Tab-separated table of C-alpha atoms in Angstrom:
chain	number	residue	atom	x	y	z
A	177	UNK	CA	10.877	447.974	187.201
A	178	UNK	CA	9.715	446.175	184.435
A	179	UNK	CA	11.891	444.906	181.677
A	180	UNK	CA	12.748	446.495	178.619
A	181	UNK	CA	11.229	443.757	176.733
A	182	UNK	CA	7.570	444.040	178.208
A	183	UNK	CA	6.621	447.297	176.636
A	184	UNK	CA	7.220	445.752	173.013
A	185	UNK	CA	4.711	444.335	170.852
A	186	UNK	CA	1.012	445.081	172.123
A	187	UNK	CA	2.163	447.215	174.531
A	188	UNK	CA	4.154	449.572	172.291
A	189	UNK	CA	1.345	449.793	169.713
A	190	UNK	CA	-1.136	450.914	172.535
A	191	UNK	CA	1.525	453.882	173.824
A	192	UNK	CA	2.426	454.973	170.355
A	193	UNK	CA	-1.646	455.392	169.617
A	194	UNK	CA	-1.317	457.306	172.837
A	195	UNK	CA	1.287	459.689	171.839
A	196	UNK	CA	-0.320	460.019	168.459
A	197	UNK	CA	-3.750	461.116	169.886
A	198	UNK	CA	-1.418	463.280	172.517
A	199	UNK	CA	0.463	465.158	169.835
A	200	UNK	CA	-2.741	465.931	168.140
A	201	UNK	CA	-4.520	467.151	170.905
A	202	UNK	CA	-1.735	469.519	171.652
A	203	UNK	CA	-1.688	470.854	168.482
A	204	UNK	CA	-5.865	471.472	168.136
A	205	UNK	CA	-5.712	473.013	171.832
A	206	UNK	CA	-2.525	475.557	170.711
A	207	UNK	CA	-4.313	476.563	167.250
A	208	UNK	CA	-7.720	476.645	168.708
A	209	UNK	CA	-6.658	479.245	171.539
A	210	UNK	CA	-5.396	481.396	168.362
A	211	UNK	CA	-2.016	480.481	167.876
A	212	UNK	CA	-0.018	482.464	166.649
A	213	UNK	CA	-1.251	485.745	168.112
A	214	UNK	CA	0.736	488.946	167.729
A	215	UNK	CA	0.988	489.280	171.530
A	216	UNK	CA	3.074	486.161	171.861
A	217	UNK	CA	7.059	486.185	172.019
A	218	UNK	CA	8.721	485.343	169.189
A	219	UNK	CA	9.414	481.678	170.102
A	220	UNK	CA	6.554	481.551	172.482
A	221	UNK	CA	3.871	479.115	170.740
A	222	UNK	CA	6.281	477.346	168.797
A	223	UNK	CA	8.544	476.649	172.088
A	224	UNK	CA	5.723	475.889	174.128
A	225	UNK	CA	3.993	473.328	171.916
A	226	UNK	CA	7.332	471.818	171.166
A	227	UNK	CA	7.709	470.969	175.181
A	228	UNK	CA	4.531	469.841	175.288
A	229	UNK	CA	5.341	467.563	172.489
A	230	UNK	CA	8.633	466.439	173.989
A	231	UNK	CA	6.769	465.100	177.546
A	232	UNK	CA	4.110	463.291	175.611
A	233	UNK	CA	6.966	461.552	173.260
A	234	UNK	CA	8.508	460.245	176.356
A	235	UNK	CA	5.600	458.428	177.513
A	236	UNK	CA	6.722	455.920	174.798
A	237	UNK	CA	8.992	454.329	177.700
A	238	UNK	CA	6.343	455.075	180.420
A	239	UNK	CA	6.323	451.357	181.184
A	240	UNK	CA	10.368	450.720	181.420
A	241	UNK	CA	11.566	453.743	182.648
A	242	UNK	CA	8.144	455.432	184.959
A	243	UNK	CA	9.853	457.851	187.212
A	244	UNK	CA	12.101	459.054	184.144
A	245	UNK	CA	8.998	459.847	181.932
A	246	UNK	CA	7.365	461.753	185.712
A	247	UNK	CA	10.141	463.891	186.687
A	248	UNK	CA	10.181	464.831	182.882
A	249	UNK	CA	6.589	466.100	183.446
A	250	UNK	CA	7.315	467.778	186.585
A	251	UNK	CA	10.218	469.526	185.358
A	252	UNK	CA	7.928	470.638	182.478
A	253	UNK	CA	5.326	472.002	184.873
A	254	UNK	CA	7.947	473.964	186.839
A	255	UNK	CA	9.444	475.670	183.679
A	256	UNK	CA	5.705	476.194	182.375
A	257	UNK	CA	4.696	477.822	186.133
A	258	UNK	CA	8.683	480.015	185.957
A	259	UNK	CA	7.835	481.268	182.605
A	260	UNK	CA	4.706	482.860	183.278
A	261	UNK	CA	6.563	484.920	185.437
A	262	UNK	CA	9.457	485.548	183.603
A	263	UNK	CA	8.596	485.310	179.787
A	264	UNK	CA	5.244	485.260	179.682
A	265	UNK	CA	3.480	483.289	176.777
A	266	UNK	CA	6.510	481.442	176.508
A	267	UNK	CA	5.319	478.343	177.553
A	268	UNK	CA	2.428	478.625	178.490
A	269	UNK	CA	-0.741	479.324	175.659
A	270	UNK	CA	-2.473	482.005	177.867
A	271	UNK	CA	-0.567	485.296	178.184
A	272	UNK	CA	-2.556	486.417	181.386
A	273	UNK	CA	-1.015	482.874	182.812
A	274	UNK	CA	-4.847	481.182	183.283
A	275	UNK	CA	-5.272	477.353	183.391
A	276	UNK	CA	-3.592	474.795	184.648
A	277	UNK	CA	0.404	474.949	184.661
A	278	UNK	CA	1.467	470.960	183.287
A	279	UNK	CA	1.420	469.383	180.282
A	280	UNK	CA	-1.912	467.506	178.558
A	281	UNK	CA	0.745	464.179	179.362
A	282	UNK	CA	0.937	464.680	183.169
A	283	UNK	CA	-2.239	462.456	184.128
A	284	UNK	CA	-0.738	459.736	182.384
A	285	UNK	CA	2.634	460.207	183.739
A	286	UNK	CA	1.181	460.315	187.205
A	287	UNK	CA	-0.824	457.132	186.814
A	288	UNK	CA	2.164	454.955	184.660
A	289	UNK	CA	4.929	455.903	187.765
A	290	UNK	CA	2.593	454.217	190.681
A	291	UNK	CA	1.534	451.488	188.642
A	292	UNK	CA	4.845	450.689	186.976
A	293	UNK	CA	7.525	451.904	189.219
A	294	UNK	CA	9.397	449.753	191.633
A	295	UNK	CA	10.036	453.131	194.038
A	296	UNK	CA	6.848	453.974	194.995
A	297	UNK	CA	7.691	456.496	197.608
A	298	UNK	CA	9.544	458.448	194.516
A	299	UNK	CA	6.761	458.537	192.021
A	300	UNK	CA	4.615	459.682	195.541
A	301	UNK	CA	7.178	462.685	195.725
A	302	UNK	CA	7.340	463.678	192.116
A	303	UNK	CA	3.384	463.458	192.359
A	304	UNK	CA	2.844	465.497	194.957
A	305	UNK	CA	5.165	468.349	193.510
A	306	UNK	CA	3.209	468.148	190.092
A	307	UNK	CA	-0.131	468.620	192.049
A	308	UNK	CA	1.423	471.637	193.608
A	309	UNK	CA	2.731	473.524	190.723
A	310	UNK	CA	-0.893	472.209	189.165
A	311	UNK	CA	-2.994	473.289	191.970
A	312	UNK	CA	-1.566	476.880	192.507
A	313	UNK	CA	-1.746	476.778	196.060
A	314	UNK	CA	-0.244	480.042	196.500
A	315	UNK	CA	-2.851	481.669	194.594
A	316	UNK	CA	-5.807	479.412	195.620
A	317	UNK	CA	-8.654	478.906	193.072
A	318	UNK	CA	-11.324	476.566	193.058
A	319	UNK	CA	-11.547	475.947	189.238
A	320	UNK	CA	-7.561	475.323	189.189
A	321	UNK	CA	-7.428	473.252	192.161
A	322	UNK	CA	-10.012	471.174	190.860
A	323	UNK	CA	-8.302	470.772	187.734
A	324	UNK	CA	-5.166	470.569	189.160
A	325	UNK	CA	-6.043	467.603	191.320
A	326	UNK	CA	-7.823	466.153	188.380
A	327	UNK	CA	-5.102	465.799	186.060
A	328	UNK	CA	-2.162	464.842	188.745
A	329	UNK	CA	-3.725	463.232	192.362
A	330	UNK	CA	-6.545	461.339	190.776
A	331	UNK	CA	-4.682	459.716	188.142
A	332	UNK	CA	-2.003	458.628	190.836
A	333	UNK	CA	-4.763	457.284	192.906
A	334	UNK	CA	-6.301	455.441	190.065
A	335	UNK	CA	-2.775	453.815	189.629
A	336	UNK	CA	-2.746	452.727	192.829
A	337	UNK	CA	-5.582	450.927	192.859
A	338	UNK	CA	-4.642	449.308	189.515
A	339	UNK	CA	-1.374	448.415	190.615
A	340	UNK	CA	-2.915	446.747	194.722
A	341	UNK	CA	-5.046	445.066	191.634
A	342	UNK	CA	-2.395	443.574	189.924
A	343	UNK	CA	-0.398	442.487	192.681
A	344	UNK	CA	-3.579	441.204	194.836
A	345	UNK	CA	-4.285	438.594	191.308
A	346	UNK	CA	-0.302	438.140	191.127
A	347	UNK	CA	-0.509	437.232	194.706
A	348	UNK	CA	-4.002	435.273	194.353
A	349	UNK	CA	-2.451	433.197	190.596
A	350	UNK	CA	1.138	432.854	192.856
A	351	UNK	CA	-1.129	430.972	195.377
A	352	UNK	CA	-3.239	428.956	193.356
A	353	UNK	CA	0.318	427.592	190.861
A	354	UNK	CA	1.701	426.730	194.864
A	355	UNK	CA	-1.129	424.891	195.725
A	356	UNK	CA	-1.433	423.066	192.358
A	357	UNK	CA	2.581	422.302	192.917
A	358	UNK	CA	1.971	420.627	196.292
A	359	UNK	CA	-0.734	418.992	195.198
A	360	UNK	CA	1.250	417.697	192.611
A	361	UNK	CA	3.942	416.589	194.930
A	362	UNK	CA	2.061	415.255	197.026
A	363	UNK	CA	0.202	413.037	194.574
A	364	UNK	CA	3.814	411.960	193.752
A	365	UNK	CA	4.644	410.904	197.179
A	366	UNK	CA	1.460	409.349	197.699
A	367	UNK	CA	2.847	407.345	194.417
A	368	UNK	CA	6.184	406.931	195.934
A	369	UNK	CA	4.414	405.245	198.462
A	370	UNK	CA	2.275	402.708	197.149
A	371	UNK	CA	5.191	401.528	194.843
A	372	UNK	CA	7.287	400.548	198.294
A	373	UNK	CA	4.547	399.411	199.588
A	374	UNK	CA	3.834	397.110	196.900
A	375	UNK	CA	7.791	396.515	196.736
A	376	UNK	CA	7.335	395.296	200.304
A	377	UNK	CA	4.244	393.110	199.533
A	378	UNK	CA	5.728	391.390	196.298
A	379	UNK	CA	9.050	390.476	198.477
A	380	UNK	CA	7.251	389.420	201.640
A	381	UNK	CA	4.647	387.334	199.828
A	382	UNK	CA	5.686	386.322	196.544
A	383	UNK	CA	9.432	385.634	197.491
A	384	UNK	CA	7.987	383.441	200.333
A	385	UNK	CA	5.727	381.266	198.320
A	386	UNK	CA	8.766	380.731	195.181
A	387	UNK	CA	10.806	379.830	197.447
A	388	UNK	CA	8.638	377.379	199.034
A	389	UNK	CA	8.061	376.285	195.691
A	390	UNK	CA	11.995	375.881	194.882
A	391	UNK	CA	12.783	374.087	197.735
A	392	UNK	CA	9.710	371.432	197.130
A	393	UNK	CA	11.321	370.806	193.672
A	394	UNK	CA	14.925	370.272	194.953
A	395	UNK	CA	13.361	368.270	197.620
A	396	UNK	CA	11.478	366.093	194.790
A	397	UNK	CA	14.486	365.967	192.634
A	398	UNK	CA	16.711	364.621	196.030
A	399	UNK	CA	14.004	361.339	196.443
A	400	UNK	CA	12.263	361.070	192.740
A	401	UNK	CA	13.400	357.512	191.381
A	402	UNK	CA	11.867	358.499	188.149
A	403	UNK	CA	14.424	360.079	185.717
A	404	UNK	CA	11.973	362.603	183.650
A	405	UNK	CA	10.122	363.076	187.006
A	406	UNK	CA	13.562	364.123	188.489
A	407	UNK	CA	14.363	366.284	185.315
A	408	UNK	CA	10.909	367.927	185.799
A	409	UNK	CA	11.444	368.887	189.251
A	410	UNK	CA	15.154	370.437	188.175
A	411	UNK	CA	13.152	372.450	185.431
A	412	UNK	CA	10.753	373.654	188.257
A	413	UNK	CA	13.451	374.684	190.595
A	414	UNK	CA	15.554	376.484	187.946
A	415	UNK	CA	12.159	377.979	187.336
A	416	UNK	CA	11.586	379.432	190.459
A	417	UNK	CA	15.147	380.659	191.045
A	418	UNK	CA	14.737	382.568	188.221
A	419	UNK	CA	11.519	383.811	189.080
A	420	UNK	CA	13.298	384.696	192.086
A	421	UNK	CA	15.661	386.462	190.571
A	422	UNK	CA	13.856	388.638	187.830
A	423	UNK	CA	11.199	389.517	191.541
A	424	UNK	CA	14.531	390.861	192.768
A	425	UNK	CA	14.935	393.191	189.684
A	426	UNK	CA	11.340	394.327	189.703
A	427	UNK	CA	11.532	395.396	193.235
A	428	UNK	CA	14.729	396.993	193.072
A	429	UNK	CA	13.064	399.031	190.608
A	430	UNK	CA	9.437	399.956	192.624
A	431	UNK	CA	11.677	400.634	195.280
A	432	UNK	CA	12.928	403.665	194.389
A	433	UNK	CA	16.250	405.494	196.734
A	434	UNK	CA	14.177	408.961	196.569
A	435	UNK	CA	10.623	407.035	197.458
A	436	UNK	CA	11.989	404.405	199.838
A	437	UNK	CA	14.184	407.283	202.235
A	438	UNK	CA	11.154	407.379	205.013
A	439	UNK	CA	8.615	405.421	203.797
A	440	UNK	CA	7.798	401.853	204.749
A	441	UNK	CA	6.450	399.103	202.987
A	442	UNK	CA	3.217	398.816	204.577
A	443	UNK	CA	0.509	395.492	204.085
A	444	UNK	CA	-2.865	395.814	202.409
A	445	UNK	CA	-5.188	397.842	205.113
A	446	UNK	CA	-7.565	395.340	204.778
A	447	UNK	CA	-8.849	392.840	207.312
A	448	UNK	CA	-6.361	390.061	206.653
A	449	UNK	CA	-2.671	389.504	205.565
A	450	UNK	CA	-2.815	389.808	202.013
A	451	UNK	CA	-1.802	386.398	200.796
A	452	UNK	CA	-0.482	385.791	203.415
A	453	UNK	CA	-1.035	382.092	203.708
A	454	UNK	CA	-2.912	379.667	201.855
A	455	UNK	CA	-6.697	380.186	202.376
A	456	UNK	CA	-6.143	383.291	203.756
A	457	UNK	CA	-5.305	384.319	207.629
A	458	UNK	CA	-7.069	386.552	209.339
A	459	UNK	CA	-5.271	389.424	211.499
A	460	UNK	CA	-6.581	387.999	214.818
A	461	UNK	CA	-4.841	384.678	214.373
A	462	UNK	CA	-1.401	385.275	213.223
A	463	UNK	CA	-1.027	382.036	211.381
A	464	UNK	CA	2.439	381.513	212.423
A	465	UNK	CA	1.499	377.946	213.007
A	466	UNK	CA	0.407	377.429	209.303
A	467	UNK	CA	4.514	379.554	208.207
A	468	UNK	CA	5.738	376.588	210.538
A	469	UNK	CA	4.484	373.587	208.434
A	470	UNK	CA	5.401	375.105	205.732
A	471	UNK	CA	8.451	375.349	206.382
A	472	UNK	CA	8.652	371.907	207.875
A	473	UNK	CA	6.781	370.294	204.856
A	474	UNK	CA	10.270	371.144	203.198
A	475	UNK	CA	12.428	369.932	205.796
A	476	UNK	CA	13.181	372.830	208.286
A	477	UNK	CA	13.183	371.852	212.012
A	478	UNK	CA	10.824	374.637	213.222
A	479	UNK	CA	9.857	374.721	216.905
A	480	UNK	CA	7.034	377.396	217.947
A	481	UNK	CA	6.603	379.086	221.104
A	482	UNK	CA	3.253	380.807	221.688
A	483	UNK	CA	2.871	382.565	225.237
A	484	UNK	CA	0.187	385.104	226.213
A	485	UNK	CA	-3.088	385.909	224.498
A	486	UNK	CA	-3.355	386.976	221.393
A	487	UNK	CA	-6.760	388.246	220.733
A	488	UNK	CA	-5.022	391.752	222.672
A	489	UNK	CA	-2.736	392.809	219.919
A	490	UNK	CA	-3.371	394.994	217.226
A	491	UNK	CA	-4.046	394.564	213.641
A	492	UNK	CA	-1.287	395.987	212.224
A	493	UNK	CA	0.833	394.577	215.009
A	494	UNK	CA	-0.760	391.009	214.220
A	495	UNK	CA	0.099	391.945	210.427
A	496	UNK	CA	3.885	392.791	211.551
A	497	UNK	CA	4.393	390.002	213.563
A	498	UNK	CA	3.775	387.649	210.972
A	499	UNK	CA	5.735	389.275	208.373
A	500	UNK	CA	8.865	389.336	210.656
A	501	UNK	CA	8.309	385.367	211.215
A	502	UNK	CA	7.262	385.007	207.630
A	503	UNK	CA	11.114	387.065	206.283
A	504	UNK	CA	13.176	384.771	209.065
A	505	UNK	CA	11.400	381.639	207.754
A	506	UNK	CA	12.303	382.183	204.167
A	507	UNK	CA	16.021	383.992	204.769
A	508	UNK	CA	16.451	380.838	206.640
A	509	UNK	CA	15.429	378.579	204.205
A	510	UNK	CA	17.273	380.276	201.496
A	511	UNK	CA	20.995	380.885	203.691
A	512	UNK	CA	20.981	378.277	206.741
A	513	UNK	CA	19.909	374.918	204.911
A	514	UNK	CA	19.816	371.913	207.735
A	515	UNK	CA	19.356	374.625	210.711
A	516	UNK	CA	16.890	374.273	213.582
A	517	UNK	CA	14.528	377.253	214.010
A	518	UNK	CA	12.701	378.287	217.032
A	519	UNK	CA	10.214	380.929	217.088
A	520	UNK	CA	9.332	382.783	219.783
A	521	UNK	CA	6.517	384.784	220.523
A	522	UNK	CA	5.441	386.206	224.039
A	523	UNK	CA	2.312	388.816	224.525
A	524	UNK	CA	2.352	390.580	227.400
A	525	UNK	CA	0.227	393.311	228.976
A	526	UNK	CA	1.687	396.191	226.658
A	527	UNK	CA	3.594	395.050	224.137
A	528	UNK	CA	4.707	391.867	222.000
A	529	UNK	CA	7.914	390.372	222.129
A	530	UNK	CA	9.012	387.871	219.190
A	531	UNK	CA	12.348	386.143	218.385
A	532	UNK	CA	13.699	384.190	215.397
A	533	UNK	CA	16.492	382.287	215.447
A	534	UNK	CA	18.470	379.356	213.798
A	535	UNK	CA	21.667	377.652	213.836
A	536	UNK	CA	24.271	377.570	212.059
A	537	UNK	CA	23.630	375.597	208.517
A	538	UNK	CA	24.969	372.245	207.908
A	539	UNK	CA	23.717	371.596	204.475
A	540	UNK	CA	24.947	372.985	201.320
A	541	UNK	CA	23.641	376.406	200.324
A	542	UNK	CA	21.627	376.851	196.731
A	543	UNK	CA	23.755	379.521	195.302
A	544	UNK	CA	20.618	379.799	192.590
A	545	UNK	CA	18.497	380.487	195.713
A	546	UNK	CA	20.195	382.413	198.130
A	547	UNK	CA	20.742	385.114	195.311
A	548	UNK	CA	17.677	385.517	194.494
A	549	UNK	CA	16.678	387.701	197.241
A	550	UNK	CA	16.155	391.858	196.934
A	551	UNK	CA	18.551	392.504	200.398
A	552	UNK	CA	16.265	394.562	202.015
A	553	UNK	CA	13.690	392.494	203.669
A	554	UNK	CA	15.208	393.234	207.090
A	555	UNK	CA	15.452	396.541	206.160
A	556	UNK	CA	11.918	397.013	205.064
A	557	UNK	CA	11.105	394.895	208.297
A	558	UNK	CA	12.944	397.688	210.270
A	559	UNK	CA	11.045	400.823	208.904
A	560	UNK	CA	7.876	398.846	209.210
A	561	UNK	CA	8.497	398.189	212.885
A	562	UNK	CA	9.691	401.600	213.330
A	563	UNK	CA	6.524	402.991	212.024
A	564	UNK	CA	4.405	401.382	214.341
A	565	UNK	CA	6.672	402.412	217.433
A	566	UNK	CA	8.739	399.316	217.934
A	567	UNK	CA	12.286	397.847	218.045
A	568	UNK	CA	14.010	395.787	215.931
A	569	UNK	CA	17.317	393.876	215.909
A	570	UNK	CA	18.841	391.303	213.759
A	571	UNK	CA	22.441	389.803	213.419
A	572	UNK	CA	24.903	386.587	213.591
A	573	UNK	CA	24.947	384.426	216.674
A	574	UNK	CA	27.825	383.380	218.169
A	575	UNK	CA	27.088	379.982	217.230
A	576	UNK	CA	27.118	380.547	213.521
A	577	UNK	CA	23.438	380.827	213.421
A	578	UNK	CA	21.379	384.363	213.003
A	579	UNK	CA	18.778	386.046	215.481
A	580	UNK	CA	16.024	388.534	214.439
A	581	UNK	CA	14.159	390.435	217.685
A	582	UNK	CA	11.429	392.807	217.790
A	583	UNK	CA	9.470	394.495	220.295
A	584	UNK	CA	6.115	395.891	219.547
A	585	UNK	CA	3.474	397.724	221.094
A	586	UNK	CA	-0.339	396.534	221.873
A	587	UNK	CA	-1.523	399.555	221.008
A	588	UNK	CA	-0.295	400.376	217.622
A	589	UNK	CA	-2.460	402.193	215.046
A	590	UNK	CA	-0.909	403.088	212.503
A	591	UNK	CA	-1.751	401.062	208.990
């Protein structure tokens, strides 16, 4: 049922037109037919054009109230049929009882209950007793069934159709606004996405190479016998950490809680790591042995252990291998100061198996460095490895020192 506050405004204007134009036809139809005639009852015109007038004034609320303003017109229709029976010219214009037996407001009744009614099966039986008592059956003609069906059963069918209409475009508009939503969604996950993604690049890549930087200047300030050399390279590592630092705020913000929960932080999908090392590194050599120098160039006992071939891996498994060595390399660098690291990586017939570890530090941690970090790399590194159907497993050694292990499949291909 529709609310009471749909029929007002436009709505109302067109019904009271229609009532207007009703009342006015009623009246022209009883004083055209000679009303008053002598051979009326007393009250008979006057009674009959005043219930005619009362059914079409009700169609005001056709639209809130439907089966209300039909059982109205039925009721009319069965006190019109009763009275040309029992008072004769009562209600009905004709005194011989000819014509139709409903009110000039019936069609509209008919049509405003299917279209607006939320009980269709009730404005289907309130219908189908109006075309009876409109019809005559009992006293079959072809000119009043024809009339009869005219003004009740067509007008019902014609509301039909108009309300399958209506629902087929609500149905149709309901369809297109849900397809428009997930498109919308999904052009905001899609979003979600590339800002962890991006998260993931800016802390695998740009955390490495500032922290390369940071230790070179500490390491220059340590052996510099120059004084303003000395207080340069202290500016340049104070630098960095705080470089390091405001990274860590910008990728706590890309990485979102709502956009990170399922989504990894994927590398560039194109044929290299992106910056990955200096010069670039393609995906079929891993470059691990460039992350090594590095790393020794400022002072971190590195040992690498290459087994296998590794022209068989994977792109993306190339891609993930060297970001795992690439996040144990600079945790270590930035926690376990004086460590030895050994890197292991093994390719075998279906899968890749790769180990980081170090020992336990001996030198003194940066403070200014070892904050400066977003604490999720190994998390990140997790979901990545998940994503391409691999393992991963990280954690203190006994000795003091840390381990990071992952497994991954040959024939990954996802990225």
């Amino acid at each position: 049922m529709i609310g009471p506050i749909r029929w007002l405004g436009r709505s109302a204007v067109q019904d009271t037109i229609l009532v207007a134009a009703l009342i006015a036809l009623n009246v022209f139809v009883a004083f055209g037919s000679g009303f008053p005639r002598e051979d009326h009852p007393r009250f008979g015109p006057w009674a009959g054009l005043g219930l005619q007038v009362v059914v079409v004034v009700v169609l005001v609320v056709r639209r809130v109230w439907p089966l209300l303003v039909l059982g109205v017109a039925t009721v009319s229709a069965v006190l019109m049929s009763l009275s040309v029976w029992l008072a004769p010219g009562l209600l009905v214009t004709s005194v011989d009882g000819s014509g139709v037996w409903v009110p000039l407001a019936a069609p509209f009744a008919a049509y405003s209950a299917v279209v607006y009614s939320s009980r269709p099966r009730g404005a289907w039986v309130l219908t189908g007793v109006l075309t009876v008592v409109a019809t005559r059956l009992w006293e079959l003609s072809f000119a009043v069934a024809a009339s009869g069906v005219l003004l009740t059963a067509v007008p019902a069918l014609l509301g039909m159709y108009v309300a399958a209409r209506r629902g087929l475009i609500a149905a149709l508009t309901e369809r297109a606004e849900r397809a428009e939503r997930e498109q919308f969604l999904l052009a905001e996950r899609a979003r979600a996405e590339e800002r962890v993604r991006l998260a993931g690049e800016m802390h695998d890549v740009v955390t490495h190479r500032v922290s390369l930087m940071v230790l070179q200047a500490g390491a220059l300030r340590v052996v510099a016998t120059d004084e303003r050399v000395r207080a340069e390279a202290e500016g340049l590592r104070a630098a960095g950490c705080q470089a390091l630092e405001e990274l860590r705020d910008l990728v706590g913000v890309l990485r979102s809680p709502e956009s990170a929960a399922g989504v990894v932080g994927g590398v560039g999908d194109s044929g290299g790591v992106s910056g990955g090392v200096s010069g670039g590194v393609g995906v079929g050599d891993l470059g691990l042995s460039v992350l090594v120098e590095e790393s020794r160039a400022v002072g971190v006992e590195v040992e690498l252990s290459e087994v296998g071939d590794r022209s068989v891996s994977s792109p993306v498994v190339a891609r993930t291998a060297y970001r795992i060595v690439q996040e144990g390399l600079t945790n270590v660098r930035k926690h376990a100061p004086g460590c030895g690291v050994w890197v292991e990586v093994r390719y075998e017939a279906d899968r890749v198996r790769l180990r980081v570890r170090n020992t336990a530090p001996t030198g003194a941690v940066d403070r200014e460095l070892a904050s400066s970090g977003s604490g999720s790399g190994l998390k990140g590194l997790r979901q990545r490895v998940e994503l391409v159907g691999g393992t991963f497993e990280f954690g203190p050694r006994p000795d003091g020192g840390f381990h990071i292990e992952s497994v991954l499949p040959l024939d990954a291909a996802h990225g």
